[in-house]
CSV table of C-alpha atoms in Angstrom, one decimal:
chain,number,residue,atom,x,y,z
A,110,UNK,CA,-2.8,-0.1,7.7
A,111,UNK,CA,-2.2,2.7,10.2
A,112,UNK,CA,1.0,4.8,9.7
A,113,UNK,CA,3.2,6.0,12.4
A,114,UNK,CA,2.4,9.5,13.6
A,115,UNK,CA,4.4,12.3,12.0
A,116,UNK,CA,4.5,16.1,12.6
A,117,UNK,CA,4.4,19.0,10.2
A,118,UNK,CA,5.3,22.5,11.4
A,119,UNK,CA,1.9,24.2,10.8
A,120,UNK,CA,-0.4,21.3,11.6
A,121,UNK,CA,-1.9,21.2,15.1
A,122,UNK,CA,-0.7,17.8,16.2
A,123,UNK,CA,0.6,14.5,14.9
A,124,UNK,CA,-0.8,13.2,11.6
A,125,UNK,CA,-1.8,9.6,11.1
A,126,UNK,CA,-3.0,8.1,7.9
A,127,UNK,CA,-5.2,5.0,7.9
A,128,UNK,CA,-5.6,3.1,4.7
A,129,UNK,CA,-8.0,0.2,4.2
A,130,UNK,CA,-6.0,-2.9,3.1
A,131,UNK,CA,-8.3,-4.0,0.3
A,132,UNK,CA,-9.6,-0.8,-1.3
A,133,UNK,CA,-7.0,1.8,-0.2
A,134,UNK,CA,-9.4,4.6,0.8
A,135,UNK,CA,-7.4,6.7,3.2
A,136,UNK,CA,-8.6,8.5,6.3
A,137,UNK,CA,-6.5,11.2,8.1
A,138,UNK,CA,-6.5,12.2,11.7
A,139,UNK,CA,-4.7,15.1,13.3
A,140,UNK,CA,-4.1,14.7,17.0
A,141,UNK,CA,-6.6,11.9,17.1
A,142,UNK,CA,-9.4,13.9,15.5
A,143,UNK,CA,-10.6,12.8,12.0
A,144,UNK,CA,-9.8,15.4,9.3
A,145,UNK,CA,-12.8,16.4,7.2
A,146,UNK,CA,-12.6,15.1,3.6
A,147,UNK,CA,-13.6,17.1,0.5
A,148,UNK,CA,-13.2,14.9,-2.6
A,149,UNK,CA,-9.6,13.8,-2.5
A,150,UNK,CA,-8.4,16.5,-0.1
A,151,UNK,CA,-8.4,16.7,3.6
A,152,UNK,CA,-8.7,19.8,5.8
A,153,UNK,CA,-6.1,19.6,8.5
A,154,UNK,CA,-6.4,22.0,11.5
A,155,UNK,CA,-3.4,24.3,12.0
A,156,UNK,CA,-1.8,25.6,15.2
A,157,UNK,CA,-3.3,29.1,14.6
A,158,UNK,CA,-6.8,27.7,14.3
A,159,UNK,CA,-6.9,27.7,10.6
A,160,UNK,CA,-7.1,24.9,8.0
A,161,UNK,CA,-4.5,23.7,5.5
A,162,UNK,CA,-5.4,21.4,2.6
A,163,UNK,CA,-3.7,18.0,2.3
A,164,UNK,CA,-3.7,15.3,-0.4
A,165,UNK,CA,-2.9,11.7,0.3
A,166,UNK,CA,-1.1,10.1,-2.6
A,167,UNK,CA,-0.2,6.5,-3.3
A,168,UNK,CA,2.4,5.1,-5.7
A,169,UNK,CA,2.5,1.8,-7.5
A,170,UNK,CA,3.9,-0.9,-5.2
A,171,UNK,CA,4.7,1.5,-2.4
A,172,UNK,CA,3.1,0.3,0.8
A,173,UNK,CA,3.2,3.7,2.4
A,174,UNK,CA,1.2,6.7,1.0
A,175,UNK,CA,2.6,10.3,1.0
A,176,UNK,CA,0.8,13.3,2.3
A,177,UNK,CA,1.2,16.5,0.3
A,178,UNK,CA,0.7,19.7,2.2
A,179,UNK,CA,1.5,23.1,0.6
A,180,UNK,CA,3.2,21.3,-2.3
A,181,UNK,CA,5.6,19.4,0.0
A,182,UNK,CA,5.3,15.7,0.2
A,183,UNK,CA,5.8,13.9,3.5
A,184,UNK,CA,6.4,10.2,3.6
A,185,UNK,CA,4.3,8.2,6.1
A,186,UNK,CA,6.8,5.3,6.2
A,187,UNK,CA,10.2,4.2,5.0
A,188,UNK,CA,10.9,4.2,1.3
A,189,UNK,CA,11.2,0.9,-0.4
A,190,UNK,CA,13.9,0.0,-2.9
A,191,UNK,CA,13.2,-0.6,-6.6
A,192,UNK,CA,14.1,-4.2,-6.2
A,193,UNK,CA,11.6,-4.8,-3.5
A,194,UNK,CA,8.9,-3.0,-5.6
A,195,UNK,CA,9.6,-5.3,-8.5
A,196,UNK,CA,9.5,-8.4,-6.3
A,197,UNK,CA,6.2,-7.1,-4.8
A,198,UNK,CA,4.6,-6.9,-8.3
A,199,UNK,CA,6.0,-10.2,-9.7
A,200,UNK,CA,3.0,-12.4,-8.8
A,201,UNK,CA,0.7,-10.4,-11.2
A,202,UNK,CA,2.7,-11.9,-14.1
A,203,UNK,CA,0.5,-14.9,-13.6
A,204,UNK,CA,-2.1,-12.9,-15.5
A,205,UNK,CA,0.0,-13.5,-18.7
A,206,UNK,CA,0.0,-17.3,-18.4
A,207,UNK,CA,-3.1,-17.9,-16.3
A,208,UNK,CA,-5.7,-15.5,-17.7
A,209,UNK,CA,-8.4,-14.4,-15.3
A,210,UNK,CA,-7.6,-17.0,-12.6
A,211,UNK,CA,-3.9,-16.4,-12.8
A,212,UNK,CA,-4.6,-12.6,-12.5
A,213,UNK,CA,-6.8,-13.2,-9.4
A,214,UNK,CA,-4.2,-15.4,-7.7
A,215,UNK,CA,-1.5,-13.0,-8.7
A,216,UNK,CA,-3.4,-10.0,-7.3
A,217,UNK,CA,-3.6,-11.8,-3.9
A,218,UNK,CA,0.1,-12.5,-4.2
A,219,UNK,CA,0.8,-8.7,-4.8
A,220,UNK,CA,-1.4,-7.9,-1.8
A,221,UNK,CA,0.5,-10.4,0.4
A,222,UNK,CA,3.8,-8.9,-0.8
A,223,UNK,CA,2.7,-5.4,0.0
A,224,UNK,CA,1.8,-6.6,3.5
A,225,UNK,CA,5.2,-8.1,3.8
A,226,UNK,CA,6.7,-4.8,2.6
A,227,UNK,CA,5.0,-3.0,5.6
A,228,UNK,CA,6.7,-5.2,8.2
A,229,UNK,CA,9.8,-4.3,10.1
A,230,UNK,CA,11.9,-7.1,8.6
A,231,UNK,CA,15.3,-6.4,7.1
A,232,UNK,CA,15.2,-5.8,3.3
A,233,UNK,CA,16.9,-9.2,2.7
A,234,UNK,CA,14.3,-11.1,4.7
A,235,UNK,CA,11.6,-9.1,2.9
A,236,UNK,CA,13.0,-10.1,-0.4
A,237,UNK,CA,13.2,-13.8,0.5
A,238,UNK,CA,9.7,-13.7,1.8
A,239,UNK,CA,8.4,-12.0,-1.4
A,240,UNK,CA,10.1,-14.7,-3.5
A,241,UNK,CA,8.4,-17.3,-1.3
A,242,UNK,CA,5.0,-15.6,-1.8
A,243,UNK,CA,5.7,-15.6,-5.6
A,244,UNK,CA,6.5,-19.3,-5.6
A,245,UNK,CA,3.4,-20.0,-3.4
A,246,UNK,CA,1.1,-18.1,-5.7
A,247,UNK,CA,2.5,-19.9,-8.8
A,248,UNK,CA,1.8,-23.3,-7.0
A,249,UNK,CA,-1.7,-22.2,-6.0
A,250,UNK,CA,-2.4,-21.2,-9.6
A,251,UNK,CA,-1.0,-24.5,-10.9
A,252,UNK,CA,-3.1,-26.5,-8.4
A,253,UNK,CA,-6.3,-24.6,-9.4
A,254,UNK,CA,-5.4,-25.0,-13.2
A,255,UNK,CA,-4.9,-28.8,-12.8
A,256,UNK,CA,-8.1,-29.2,-10.7
A,257,UNK,CA,-10.1,-27.2,-13.3
A,258,UNK,CA,-8.6,-29.2,-16.1
A,259,UNK,CA,-9.4,-32.5,-14.4
A,260,UNK,CA,-13.0,-31.3,-13.6
A,261,UNK,CA,-13.6,-30.3,-17.2
A,262,UNK,CA,-12.2,-33.4,-18.8
């Protein structure tokens, strides 16, 4: 996922955060130039030729990370309501009834819901889509459970 460019007063150009969809390892660019990474911090070039340290943080069920510069957090995308965050995480509840297989199917459902959360749909359409993803993951888990039960019988 690539965020929209945003500007911070001291930084020498627009900041873009790129996060890998599967593993979530962020990369930061300033004015199109990759920022060097030291551990979990990035060195962003400033307008006066210096460097400022930045940290990319992610929150549970938030599709957009925040960038912390000098103790100030800057969002890289729109905030998501608590209701949509809950809907995004609902498929993982398959772990409780489906064990490992339910957890794997539920994890894919959560990833799909977070992808839906990044789209430009209205919140109501996002909610309906997330409910649909939840139902689809439950159906997929049920089909796998029935197939495994039939194969082992």
